[in-house]
């Protein structure tokens, strides 16, 4: 990756040499590697108005065929600090409401994050690790995920997702996303996630060392950039542990083979499905998910069995009306509810065997808009 | 001006080529369809708010592809530019040469295998071959890769389903919802799949781009057959072949129906007369029961994400459940090479299913190659009502040791 904060002749000549423009003349070379080589100049003088074109060198091996890179409707943005990609919502990605499911959106967020890592030359093994991390057997694991969807896209809608990452504290990194509807230009969703580094072998958290930090900070925006404004800090809100009485539950969930990712772990997105499993039909039929926050606490293995528990989230000042169990629709409606018919739930995913917590979550639901 | 010369050298690359280029599947990274930003230079150029250089907007004028020598009078060049001229001219020259070379190479390399194929960036697909075959590209995404490091069979089936719907749509055969023509909607008729056969020669992996071709034909007097051919977009290698049989059903009475004349008028123009892409697997599918099943998985329930727009379990999900009771040693060391499914009944959110599997490797009709297994499957409700009957064939994954084979044989002994 070549970035030149200062432009002078020497640097640019060097860039030329390394960009292998000469190499591009060989047809086979260009076909195999399809390097996207553009020279970048960030002029030191802000008044200088040479149109900057950017240099992103994919010197490292690209995954799969170059055809996919050509077809991929995404790439690093001009400053190289974020990555954008377009997708079309496919028929099998919509749910009973004929709109994209939250799992589809979460999958796309994951895909874009992964493509971002790949486009800056990080690993293509699904972990998004930098070379130093691989040497030290370190991988990223998700610690928290927060997604807000203001308006779900429908089948055949074209969306664009922009993503970037930055440092967060001493042990974490943060990845943010903004989701746009291409047709209207509106932002229809935002998301943020926190990742920590873990040793692959010991499965223990590890502080991000300086050399690893330097490797990826190059690709992060220089100034803090947050998908959610400071004021709207629902994404940072602590999730309380679900206490009795548990409102709804779905017990005995098992990872299916299809829930495992290429690294044999239960896919992050599977947890979202499990959290939603204990939401009753009355809510699913009348409401749509507005926001979901998940704290990932413990890994779930292929052979584990999981219970999904849901309860109402109480805010200060609201009274808990005690109602019968197996929450009926009417009972739900009379308890915690604001003017907008919004439901807020707390969730817990735990191991069936010993009750140890896997995930903790929070969801907000709004009444479905008439379409 | 030097700057614009440089940029124009780049932009001439991406200016919209003539249609002959668009026919070439093997597009270089530089060429791109004009309407779509594909991360190529064109995107970046347009994405910048182009600063005015020398009083003109350099970007837009350059896009036309000609060397832009706008001749506008410029303020005295800055020091930076003064240092550059040789380099930029060199760059321009190199790029031009490269372009010419690549264009030459493209022409030589163009395989006229599918002259109508156009890369369609959003994957909406195109109708080719006189409007009878629908074709769509899919790139395999990271989350579609399963634990075997390849695209899962569910991913492949989703692609097949997607092209089927998009075919109907682009042929104007889609009424409301998925899969019913306007006349069918009026009569409350829907297509229901009764049989599906898939043969996978090779599974695509992350980053592969597959091309899915699909077409329909008549199946008997009152049925429809839909065939698919999945190939690697770049190499042309055939990856998967599939064929399916559909019948018409009244969605209110749930009874099978003949194809009414009005509907026949709508769909017959789209029928291709061709042989099935797969020889029909005529072997009768056995119904398993508790005594004949070796592996049983109970208590399978649909998740919210398993339901389609009609609140029925999506056809593709059945495959996942069928595999839930396949023995793990086979799943780990073998890959699914062929599958035949008979759909008997639908199920919804409240259904509780059971998945039964028997491994049968002593099948006399289909001589099994060394290392391959045949399995019989049944997916049923708790009360015994059949949902899907199936048969699968498994071949060893490429790099598997014989140790797994011994384990499987030992388990069955």
XYZ file of C-alpha atoms in Angstrom:
784
model
C 0.000 0.000 0.000
C 1.568 3.236 -1.056
C 0.533 6.496 0.353
C 2.514 9.605 -0.171
C 1.815 12.437 2.175
C 4.438 14.487 0.471
C 4.794 14.657 -3.199
C 8.093 15.093 -4.785
C 9.739 13.708 -7.797
C 11.716 11.079 -6.006
C 8.716 9.638 -4.280
C 6.701 9.562 -7.422
C 9.399 7.888 -9.389
C 9.559 5.334 -6.697
C 5.835 4.980 -6.905
C 6.026 4.426 -10.598
C 8.585 1.749 -10.222
C 6.631 0.000 -7.572
C 3.365 0.430 -9.324
C 4.803 -1.701 -12.022
C 3.255 0.233 -14.785
C 5.856 -1.329 -16.935
C 4.714 -4.673 -15.708
C 1.190 -3.829 -16.757
C 2.219 -3.884 -20.334
C 2.415 -7.634 -20.153
C -1.070 -8.846 -20.940
C -0.832 -11.953 -18.869
C 0.393 -10.064 -15.872
C -2.496 -7.699 -15.976
C -4.941 -10.468 -16.425
C -3.787 -12.512 -13.511
C -3.453 -9.786 -11.012
C -5.516 -6.873 -12.227
C -3.790 -4.457 -9.948
C -5.687 -1.326 -9.394
C -2.843 1.011 -9.574
C -3.436 4.679 -9.439
C -0.935 7.126 -8.167
C -1.858 9.190 -5.196
C -0.800 12.609 -4.260
C -1.895 14.377 -1.177
C -0.331 17.708 -1.747
C 1.108 19.382 1.258
C -0.301 22.664 0.213
C -4.027 22.817 0.545
C -4.302 25.437 -2.098
C -2.815 23.197 -4.641
C -5.505 21.919 -6.878
C -4.143 19.013 -8.787
C -6.944 16.547 -8.938
C -5.756 13.789 -6.671
C -5.949 10.290 -7.934
C -5.263 7.598 -5.548
C -2.758 4.816 -5.197
C -3.876 1.525 -3.900
C -1.478 -1.228 -4.596
C -2.725 -4.711 -4.256
C 0.659 -6.252 -4.221
C -0.534 -9.108 -2.207
C -2.282 -11.990 -3.700
C -5.903 -11.426 -4.485
C -8.481 -13.909 -3.547
C -10.032 -15.900 -6.313
C -10.196 -14.623 -9.808
C -9.775 -11.074 -10.814
C -13.197 -11.305 -12.372
C -14.791 -11.002 -8.982
C -12.846 -7.838 -8.324
C -14.084 -6.393 -11.555
C -17.609 -7.409 -10.790
C -17.447 -6.271 -7.256
C -19.175 -2.970 -7.040
C -16.966 -1.684 -4.343
C -13.633 -0.227 -3.572
C -11.728 1.980 -1.274
C -12.852 5.558 -1.267
C -10.639 8.205 -2.650
C -8.864 8.937 0.566
C -8.379 5.267 1.199
C -9.853 5.491 4.659
C -13.106 3.766 4.014
C -14.599 1.222 1.691
C -17.875 1.303 -0.179
C -19.711 -1.437 -1.937
C -23.051 -1.788 -3.661
C -25.374 -4.736 -3.397
C -28.715 -5.670 -4.791
C -31.172 -7.358 -2.455
C -31.906 -10.799 -3.814
C -35.109 -12.787 -3.613
C -33.861 -15.258 -1.056
C -32.661 -12.499 1.204
C -36.095 -11.141 1.966
C -38.299 -12.491 4.648
C -41.944 -12.818 5.364
C -42.391 -9.095 5.084
C -40.905 -9.006 1.570
C -38.143 -6.834 2.905
C -34.572 -7.689 3.662
C -34.179 -9.527 6.924
C -31.905 -8.299 9.651
C -29.763 -11.365 9.023
C -29.310 -10.337 5.410
C -28.218 -6.909 6.519
C -25.861 -8.342 9.105
C -24.407 -10.689 6.498
C -23.791 -7.797 4.156
C -22.121 -5.800 6.911
C -19.853 -8.748 7.489
C -19.163 -9.115 3.790
C -18.282 -5.476 3.370
C -16.012 -5.535 6.394
C -14.304 -8.574 5.007
C -13.906 -7.043 1.558
C -12.499 -3.907 3.108
C -9.871 -5.909 4.903
C -9.087 -7.782 1.751
C -8.805 -4.666 -0.347
C -6.150 -3.207 1.886
C -4.231 -6.409 1.719
C -5.238 -8.073 4.923
C -5.853 -11.722 5.139
C -8.338 -13.554 3.075
C -8.897 -16.393 5.453
C -11.994 -14.777 6.841
C -10.327 -13.358 9.902
C -9.191 -10.077 8.452
C -5.872 -10.346 10.160
C -2.818 -8.338 9.365
C 0.491 -10.049 8.700
C 1.817 -9.355 12.169
C -1.318 -10.715 13.736
C -1.006 -13.906 11.778
C 2.550 -14.309 12.912
C 1.427 -13.994 16.510
C -1.653 -16.191 16.062
C -3.975 -13.341 16.824
C -7.447 -12.968 15.455
C -10.221 -10.435 15.769
C -13.384 -11.413 17.558
C -16.553 -9.416 17.784
C -17.272 -8.018 21.202
C -20.295 -5.903 20.435
C -22.537 -5.258 17.487
C -25.132 -2.545 17.179
C -27.339 -2.150 14.131
C -30.090 0.361 13.546
C -32.359 0.157 10.541
C -34.631 3.075 9.766
C -36.155 1.624 6.639
C -35.621 -1.882 5.392
C -34.736 -2.286 1.724
C -36.962 -4.437 -0.429
C -36.249 -7.086 -3.033
C -34.226 -5.674 -5.917
C -33.317 -2.489 -4.118
C -29.740 -1.440 -4.641
C -27.947 -0.409 -1.500
C -24.516 0.928 -0.808
C -22.624 0.255 2.380
C -19.664 2.289 3.510
C -17.404 0.989 6.224
C -14.299 2.080 8.043
C -12.470 1.159 11.170
C -10.584 2.911 13.893
C -8.881 2.339 17.130
C -10.925 1.975 20.263
C -9.231 2.059 23.595
C -6.338 -0.176 24.353
C -7.632 -3.515 23.432
C -10.139 -2.877 20.748
C -10.833 -1.681 17.324
C -14.097 -0.410 16.052
C -15.764 -0.808 12.707
C -18.608 1.436 11.613
C -20.992 1.195 8.716
C -23.428 3.487 6.978
C -26.082 1.991 4.751
C -27.548 3.955 1.879
C -30.390 3.350 -0.451
C -28.856 4.118 -3.815
C -32.110 5.068 -5.452
C -33.102 7.667 -2.915
C -29.702 8.516 -1.521
C -31.088 8.193 1.960
C -29.322 6.601 4.845
C -31.498 3.679 5.820
C -29.296 2.208 8.501
C -26.188 2.537 10.602
C -24.099 0.091 12.494
C -21.084 -0.064 14.703
C -19.125 -2.896 16.149
C -16.324 -3.391 18.572
C -13.649 -5.990 18.082
C -11.024 -7.262 20.404
C -7.958 -9.244 19.654
C -7.708 -12.772 20.839
C -4.975 -15.349 20.749
C -6.175 -18.100 18.489
C -4.605 -20.826 20.544
C -5.193 -19.716 24.095
C -8.531 -18.063 23.284
C -7.604 -15.222 25.584
C -7.946 -11.530 24.954
C -4.872 -9.628 24.127
C -4.007 -5.984 24.114
C -3.433 -4.530 20.679
C 0.294 -4.106 20.456
C 1.752 -1.065 18.825
C 3.092 -2.802 15.774
C -0.251 -4.368 15.004
C -1.950 -1.061 15.609
C 0.344 0.665 13.196
C -0.360 -1.884 10.528
C -4.032 -1.173 10.371
C -4.201 2.392 11.591
C -2.818 3.433 8.264
C -6.174 2.593 6.781
C -8.266 4.287 9.424
C -9.529 7.813 9.251
C -7.240 10.255 10.953
C -10.007 11.997 12.809
C -12.540 10.015 14.780
C -15.484 9.252 12.594
C -18.545 7.687 14.122
C -21.589 6.273 12.435
C -23.612 7.346 15.418
C -23.345 10.846 16.725
C -22.032 11.341 20.217
C -25.474 12.255 21.441
C -27.131 9.159 20.120
C -25.206 6.744 22.175
C -27.620 3.885 22.261
C -24.819 1.933 20.759
C -22.751 2.402 23.874
C -25.466 1.781 26.375
C -24.782 -0.944 28.800
C -27.033 -3.934 28.465
C -28.408 -5.170 31.723
C -28.495 -8.848 32.361
C -31.933 -10.259 31.883
C -33.508 -11.045 35.213
C -36.631 -12.941 36.026
C -39.381 -12.867 35.087
C -38.426 -14.016 31.658
C -41.149 -13.131 29.244
C -40.536 -15.369 26.299
C -38.102 -18.116 25.633
C -37.018 -20.610 23.043
C -34.991 -23.427 24.410
C -32.787 -26.035 22.879
C -31.416 -24.157 19.897
C -28.595 -25.971 18.203
C -26.115 -24.700 15.650
C -26.897 -26.194 12.296
C -24.132 -27.075 9.922
C -25.146 -24.106 7.829
C -24.598 -21.829 10.827
C -20.897 -22.526 10.841
C -18.578 -20.250 8.990
C -15.466 -21.175 7.107
C -13.530 -21.175 10.337
C -15.828 -23.687 11.960
C -17.258 -21.178 14.394
C -20.852 -20.305 14.826
C -21.329 -17.342 12.548
C -21.926 -14.038 14.344
C -25.122 -13.603 12.402
C -26.539 -16.864 13.730
C -26.740 -15.306 17.177
C -29.045 -12.646 15.837
C -31.362 -15.353 14.547
C -31.317 -17.041 17.932
C -32.134 -13.845 19.774
C -35.113 -13.324 17.505
C -36.318 -16.865 17.950
C -37.824 -16.100 21.302
C -39.798 -13.135 20.007
C -43.394 -14.236 19.681
C -45.419 -14.214 16.500
C -47.593 -11.329 17.683
C -44.615 -9.019 17.696
C -43.097 -10.378 14.498
C -46.352 -9.944 12.632
C -46.980 -6.382 13.662
C -43.592 -4.892 14.342
C -40.224 -4.634 12.712
C -36.834 -4.564 14.303
C -35.578 -1.042 14.682
C -32.366 -1.613 16.550
C -30.404 -4.514 17.914
C -27.402 -4.513 20.185
C -25.514 -7.673 21.004
C -22.689 -8.202 23.450
C -20.745 -11.289 22.585
C -19.503 -12.821 25.768
C -18.585 -16.374 25.091
C -18.087 -18.472 22.002
C -20.582 -21.099 21.137
C -19.260 -24.359 19.810
C -20.831 -26.607 17.225
C -22.015 -29.076 19.815
C -23.519 -26.607 22.297
C -27.218 -26.220 22.929
C -28.500 -22.732 23.542
C -31.499 -21.181 25.245
C -32.846 -17.871 24.033
C -34.587 -15.765 26.650
C -36.420 -12.503 26.233
C -37.786 -10.058 28.721
C -39.058 -6.551 28.689
C -36.606 -3.780 29.184
C -37.680 -1.495 31.937
C -36.635 2.088 32.034
C -36.681 4.228 35.124
C -40.152 5.315 35.974
C -42.025 2.598 34.213
C -43.923 0.147 36.233
C -43.730 -3.530 35.720
C -47.253 -4.808 35.474
C -47.233 -8.377 36.527
C -48.931 -10.468 33.990
C -49.250 -14.119 33.374
C -46.470 -16.036 31.760
C -46.382 -16.934 28.064
C -47.021 -13.270 27.413
C -50.147 -12.725 25.452
C -50.375 -9.888 23.026
C -52.542 -7.776 25.248
C -50.281 -8.167 28.195
C -47.356 -6.937 26.187
C -49.227 -3.918 25.030
C -50.051 -2.660 28.428
C -46.613 -2.758 29.890
C -43.606 -0.745 28.898
C -44.648 1.176 25.840
C -44.197 4.679 24.702
C -46.344 6.766 22.443
C -44.920 5.256 19.315
C -45.863 1.699 19.996
C -42.279 0.777 20.460
C -41.248 -2.352 22.268
C -37.933 -2.782 23.939
C -36.615 -6.131 24.986
C -33.662 -7.496 26.789
C -32.225 -10.775 25.658
C -30.027 -13.485 26.959
C -28.498 -16.377 25.111
C -27.083 -18.966 27.426
C -25.855 -22.506 27.320
C -28.620 -24.934 28.105
C -26.295 -27.164 30.022
C -24.985 -24.847 32.707
C -26.614 -21.507 32.070
C -23.413 -19.704 31.211
C -24.000 -16.554 29.260
C -23.107 -16.503 25.583
C -24.649 -13.250 24.474
C -26.556 -10.448 25.954
C -28.775 -8.325 23.791
C -31.215 -5.526 23.448
C -33.766 -4.953 20.724
C -36.181 -2.200 19.839
C -39.227 -2.778 17.730
C -41.455 -0.321 15.979
C -44.807 -0.810 14.397
C -44.528 -1.900 10.813
C -45.053 0.914 8.369
C -47.826 0.373 5.870
C -46.244 -0.337 2.515
C -2.772 21.804 -18.079
C -0.262 19.211 -17.395
C -2.534 17.962 -14.714
C -5.441 17.632 -17.058
C -3.320 15.812 -19.553
C -2.458 13.316 -16.917
C -5.982 12.878 -15.739
C -7.330 12.659 -19.207
C -4.979 9.820 -19.873
C -6.666 7.997 -17.083
C -10.170 8.994 -17.954
C -9.834 8.010 -21.527
C -9.362 4.577 -20.172
C -12.692 4.487 -18.527
C -14.763 6.376 -20.976
C -17.563 4.222 -22.034
C -16.421 1.759 -24.625
C -18.398 0.680 -27.604
C -20.667 -2.256 -27.370
C -18.191 -4.753 -28.687
C -16.238 -4.402 -25.524
C -19.235 -4.975 -23.411
C -19.751 -8.310 -25.047
C -16.463 -9.489 -23.835
C -16.772 -11.228 -20.568
C -13.145 -11.019 -19.789
C -13.164 -7.353 -19.155
C -10.021 -5.920 -17.835
C -10.196 -4.085 -14.645
C -10.009 -0.797 -16.382
C -13.038 -1.165 -18.562
C -16.332 -0.757 -16.897
C -19.905 -0.278 -17.833
C -20.728 3.354 -18.040
C -23.694 3.361 -15.785
C -22.097 1.545 -12.949
C -19.336 2.492 -10.674
C -17.349 -0.568 -10.011
C -14.515 0.736 -8.006
C -12.678 1.599 -11.156
C -11.021 4.816 -11.937
C -14.187 6.266 -13.275
C -15.811 6.145 -9.908
C -13.025 7.900 -8.219
C -12.944 10.573 -10.788
C -16.578 11.368 -10.498
C -16.646 11.018 -6.799
C -14.237 13.833 -6.289
C -15.686 17.253 -6.275
C -13.416 18.312 -8.997
C -11.624 21.419 -8.112
C -11.473 23.914 -10.820
C -8.166 23.835 -12.446
C -7.242 26.815 -14.365
C -10.765 27.986 -14.373
C -12.204 24.840 -15.913
C -13.606 21.719 -14.405
C -11.027 19.276 -15.546
C -12.852 16.089 -14.846
C -15.913 16.448 -16.958
C -14.180 17.670 -20.013
C -11.677 14.873 -19.873
C -14.235 12.140 -19.683
C -15.010 12.499 -23.318
C -11.858 10.652 -23.929
C -9.945 13.027 -25.969
C -6.774 14.526 -24.903
C -7.859 17.613 -23.222
C -5.927 20.598 -24.145
C -8.376 23.185 -23.192
C -5.931 25.881 -23.731
C -7.390 27.921 -20.957
C -4.986 30.428 -19.741
C -3.527 29.364 -16.486
C -1.918 31.100 -13.634
C 1.789 30.557 -13.447
C 2.428 26.900 -12.758
C 3.266 26.049 -9.226
C 6.588 24.699 -8.269
C 5.279 21.224 -7.910
C 4.116 20.995 -11.470
C 7.309 22.395 -12.709
C 9.073 19.461 -11.284
C 6.757 16.991 -12.907
C 6.275 17.446 -16.577
C 8.547 14.664 -17.747
C 6.972 12.154 -15.459
C 3.429 12.936 -16.378
C 4.078 12.754 -20.082
C 5.803 9.463 -19.545
C 2.844 8.254 -17.584
C 0.457 9.301 -20.265
C 2.502 7.612 -22.901
C 2.789 4.396 -20.984
C -0.876 4.293 -20.265
C -1.802 4.841 -23.844
C 0.493 2.098 -24.977
C -0.874 -0.183 -22.349
C -4.401 0.498 -23.425
C -3.646 -0.275 -26.999
C -1.885 -3.447 -26.024
C -4.702 -4.563 -23.814
C -7.257 -3.883 -26.447
C -5.313 -6.015 -28.867
C -5.021 -8.733 -26.369
C -8.692 -8.590 -25.534
C -9.666 -9.160 -29.096
C -7.462 -12.150 -29.417
C -8.606 -13.629 -26.220
C -12.288 -13.168 -26.712
C -14.061 -16.470 -26.588
C -17.234 -16.301 -28.600
C -18.769 -18.931 -26.443
C -21.646 -16.793 -25.324
C -21.779 -13.836 -27.567
C -24.835 -12.448 -25.924
C -23.419 -12.410 -22.482
C -22.992 -9.126 -20.834
C -21.542 -8.734 -17.448
C -24.323 -7.330 -15.444
C -22.984 -5.585 -12.426
C -25.983 -5.785 -10.189
C -26.580 -9.388 -10.959
C -30.016 -8.817 -12.344
C -29.330 -11.123 -15.224
C -30.073 -11.106 -18.879
C -32.218 -13.063 -21.221
C -30.146 -14.536 -23.948
C -30.593 -16.956 -26.756
C -33.730 -15.618 -28.356
C -35.277 -14.795 -25.055
C -35.532 -18.313 -23.788
C -32.537 -18.671 -21.559
C -32.031 -16.439 -18.585
C -28.531 -15.903 -17.355
C -27.200 -14.292 -14.236
C -23.836 -14.003 -12.526
C -23.255 -14.382 -8.818
C -20.053 -13.805 -6.970
C -19.661 -16.059 -3.983
C -19.638 -13.991 -0.839
C -17.707 -14.745 2.297
C -20.754 -15.592 4.373
C -21.945 -18.068 1.768
C -18.958 -20.252 2.408
C -19.675 -23.129 4.670
C -17.572 -25.152 6.954
C -16.178 -27.064 3.982
C -14.494 -23.937 2.630
C -16.771 -24.012 -0.366
C -20.084 -22.470 -1.195
C -22.723 -24.472 0.599
C -25.366 -26.428 -1.239
C -27.901 -23.987 0.206
C -26.085 -21.113 -1.441
C -26.178 -22.891 -4.790
C -29.852 -23.627 -4.383
C -30.556 -20.030 -3.463
C -28.912 -18.944 -6.669
C -31.048 -21.364 -8.643
C -34.164 -20.058 -6.964
C -33.141 -16.481 -7.585
C -32.572 -16.993 -11.292
C -35.899 -18.755 -11.589
C -37.711 -15.780 -10.104
C -35.733 -13.286 -12.111
C -36.405 -15.241 -15.272
C -40.109 -15.074 -14.659
C -39.833 -11.435 -13.890
C -37.900 -10.414 -16.921
C -40.095 -12.505 -19.168
C -43.047 -10.603 -17.796
C -44.384 -13.729 -16.250
C -44.490 -12.557 -12.714
C -47.789 -11.601 -11.239
C -47.912 -10.694 -7.625
C -45.616 -12.530 -5.372
C -43.100 -15.035 -6.562
C -43.780 -17.429 -9.338
C -47.316 -16.904 -10.560
C -48.191 -15.333 -13.887
C -50.905 -12.702 -14.061
C -53.464 -15.221 -15.323
C -52.508 -17.619 -12.598
C -52.990 -14.971 -9.967
C -56.479 -14.347 -11.239
C -57.298 -18.008 -10.840
C -55.483 -18.441 -7.518
C -53.010 -20.840 -9.042
C -49.412 -21.246 -8.044
C -46.490 -23.333 -9.230
C -45.333 -25.939 -6.793
C -42.128 -27.848 -7.159
C -42.528 -31.579 -6.922
C -39.106 -32.846 -7.822
C -35.602 -31.526 -7.822
C -32.399 -33.103 -9.048
C -28.982 -31.553 -8.631
C -25.571 -32.805 -9.639
C -22.563 -30.879 -8.421
C -19.335 -31.455 -10.248
C -17.430 -28.856 -8.324
C -18.360 -26.402 -5.604
C -17.306 -22.798 -6.097
C -15.274 -21.109 -3.388
C -15.025 -17.618 -1.978
C -14.336 -15.145 -4.709
C -15.513 -17.321 -7.566
C -18.059 -15.926 -9.942
C -20.631 -18.348 -11.217
C -22.940 -17.976 -14.134
C -26.345 -19.540 -13.796
C -28.361 -20.225 -16.934
C -31.948 -21.320 -16.644
C -34.808 -22.146 -18.987
C -38.183 -23.847 -18.898
C -39.807 -26.595 -20.929
C -43.006 -28.528 -20.847
C -43.172 -31.535 -18.596
C -45.947 -33.792 -19.685
C -49.222 -32.088 -20.402
C -49.664 -30.183 -17.192
C -46.266 -29.693 -15.776
C -43.285 -27.507 -16.303
C -39.650 -28.396 -16.167
C -37.016 -25.869 -15.207
C -33.379 -26.602 -15.880
C -30.283 -24.871 -14.676
C -26.677 -24.899 -15.724
C -24.109 -23.362 -13.398
C -20.663 -22.631 -14.717
C -17.590 -20.770 -13.630
C -17.908 -17.386 -15.273
C -14.259 -17.106 -15.985
C -13.269 -20.566 -17.073
C -16.560 -21.817 -18.420
C -16.230 -25.006 -16.433
C -19.558 -26.578 -15.661
C -20.013 -26.691 -11.915
C -23.561 -27.811 -11.355
C -26.530 -29.075 -13.318
C -30.046 -29.134 -11.976
C -33.515 -29.923 -13.161
C -36.866 -29.522 -11.484
C -40.467 -30.432 -12.147
C -43.337 -28.113 -11.292
C -47.056 -28.593 -11.213
C -49.876 -26.185 -10.848
C -51.878 -26.030 -7.663
C -54.843 -24.012 -6.524
C -53.565 -22.128 -3.546
C -56.913 -22.022 -1.844
C -58.039 -25.597 -2.279
C -54.473 -26.961 -2.324
C -55.469 -29.276 -5.129
C -53.488 -29.884 -8.252
C -54.793 -28.245 -11.356
C -54.420 -28.573 -15.089
C -52.810 -25.675 -16.859
C -55.670 -23.462 -18.050
C -55.607 -22.256 -21.641
C -55.001 -18.667 -20.672
C -51.967 -19.598 -18.670
C -50.744 -21.875 -21.411
C -50.886 -18.934 -23.740
C -48.740 -16.953 -21.357
C -46.034 -19.477 -20.745
C -45.767 -21.661 -23.803
C -43.856 -19.097 -25.842
C -41.127 -19.420 -23.268
C -40.791 -23.148 -23.349
C -37.648 -24.430 -24.888
C -37.714 -27.765 -26.522
C -34.588 -29.313 -25.263
C -33.497 -32.400 -23.499
C -33.253 -32.220 -19.760
C -29.897 -31.048 -18.582
C -29.751 -34.113 -16.370
C -30.859 -37.613 -17.115
C -33.828 -38.264 -14.950
C -33.056 -40.227 -11.873
C -35.850 -42.695 -12.309
C -35.043 -44.751 -9.314
C -37.886 -44.854 -6.876
C -37.237 -43.034 -3.654
C -37.775 -45.247 -0.674
C -39.829 -44.084 2.259
C -37.885 -44.540 5.433
C -39.411 -45.288 8.746
C -38.209 -45.693 12.283
C -37.059 -49.209 11.700
C -35.124 -48.594 8.520
C -33.592 -45.276 9.475
C -30.117 -45.362 10.920
C -29.943 -41.753 12.018
C -32.801 -39.664 13.251
C -32.857 -36.037 14.224
C -35.967 -34.829 15.993
C -37.413 -31.570 17.105
C -36.387 -29.520 14.094
C -38.330 -26.309 13.982
C -38.307 -23.524 11.422
C -36.722 -20.272 12.464
C -38.150 -16.969 11.371
C -35.470 -16.720 8.737
C -36.514 -20.043 7.227
C -39.842 -18.715 6.073
C -40.491 -17.277 2.676
C -42.879 -14.513 1.742
C -45.814 -16.886 2.028
C -44.843 -17.930 5.551
C -43.996 -21.387 4.313
C -40.648 -22.922 4.824
C -38.447 -22.050 1.919
C -37.666 -25.109 -0.248
C -33.988 -24.562 0.175
C -34.145 -24.925 3.916
C -35.303 -28.509 3.643
C -31.917 -29.440 2.345
C -30.259 -28.167 5.464
C -32.593 -30.236 7.603
C -32.068 -33.312 5.526
C -28.388 -32.993 6.107
C -28.882 -32.550 9.833
C -29.285 -36.262 10.230
C -26.566 -37.250 7.819
C -23.787 -38.922 9.732
C -21.044 -36.545 10.715
C -18.147 -38.644 9.421
C -19.644 -38.516 5.953
C -20.312 -34.793 6.202
C -16.771 -34.150 7.261
C -14.933 -36.259 4.771
C -17.269 -36.249 1.810
C -19.068 -33.713 -0.242
C -22.538 -33.873 -1.683
C -22.220 -34.740 -5.328
C -25.805 -35.447 -6.301
C -29.206 -35.051 -4.786
C -32.739 -36.018 -5.765
C -35.652 -34.639 -3.791
C -39.373 -35.240 -3.955
C -41.421 -32.550 -2.296
C -44.582 -33.898 -0.813
C -45.991 -31.379 1.571
C -45.310 -27.904 2.839
C -44.705 -26.928 6.390
C -44.878 -23.672 8.255
C -43.575 -21.954 11.308
C -45.313 -24.188 13.817
C -44.254 -27.470 12.333
C -41.937 -29.760 14.190
C -39.964 -31.993 11.895
C -37.896 -35.101 12.024
C -35.050 -35.920 9.719
C -34.221 -39.555 8.983
C -31.226 -40.879 7.119
C -29.972 -44.251 6.059
C -26.673 -44.866 4.421
C -26.971 -47.310 1.588
C -23.822 -48.214 -0.160
C -24.921 -51.447 -1.629
C -27.246 -50.013 -4.153
C -27.465 -52.286 -7.119
C -28.880 -49.906 -9.683
C -26.521 -47.033 -9.195
C -23.173 -48.680 -9.014
C -21.272 -46.710 -6.488
C -17.728 -45.691 -7.205
C -15.103 -46.506 -4.698
C -15.341 -44.191 -1.756
C -18.781 -42.929 -2.589
C -21.864 -43.292 -0.467
C -25.542 -43.151 -1.226
C -27.965 -42.028 1.451
C -31.720 -42.126 1.652
C -33.548 -39.390 3.476
C -36.922 -38.533 4.811
C -38.146 -35.323 6.322
C -41.460 -35.698 8.063
C -43.705 -34.165 10.676
C -44.028 -35.731 14.079
C -47.279 -37.340 13.064
C -45.569 -39.074 10.186
C -46.760 -36.834 7.349
C -44.036 -36.707 4.729
C -42.505 -33.415 3.770
C -39.601 -34.401 1.548
C -38.164 -37.695 0.375
C -34.660 -37.729 -0.893
C -31.544 -39.456 -1.994
C -28.036 -38.091 -1.900
C -24.728 -39.227 -3.228
C -21.454 -38.340 -1.584
C -17.957 -38.432 -2.926
C -14.750 -38.054 -0.995
C -13.491 -34.542 -0.624
C -10.333 -34.039 -2.559
C -7.696 -34.395 0.077
C -9.217 -36.860 2.428
C -7.270 -39.696 3.851
C -8.477 -43.238 3.880
C -8.707 -43.100 7.639
C -12.108 -41.503 7.383
C -13.267 -44.209 5.070
C -12.331 -46.821 7.614
C -14.181 -44.951 10.279
C -17.333 -44.777 8.240
C -17.186 -48.441 7.328
C -16.533 -49.386 10.920
C -19.481 -47.372 12.118
C -21.806 -49.130 9.791
C -20.565 -52.575 10.553
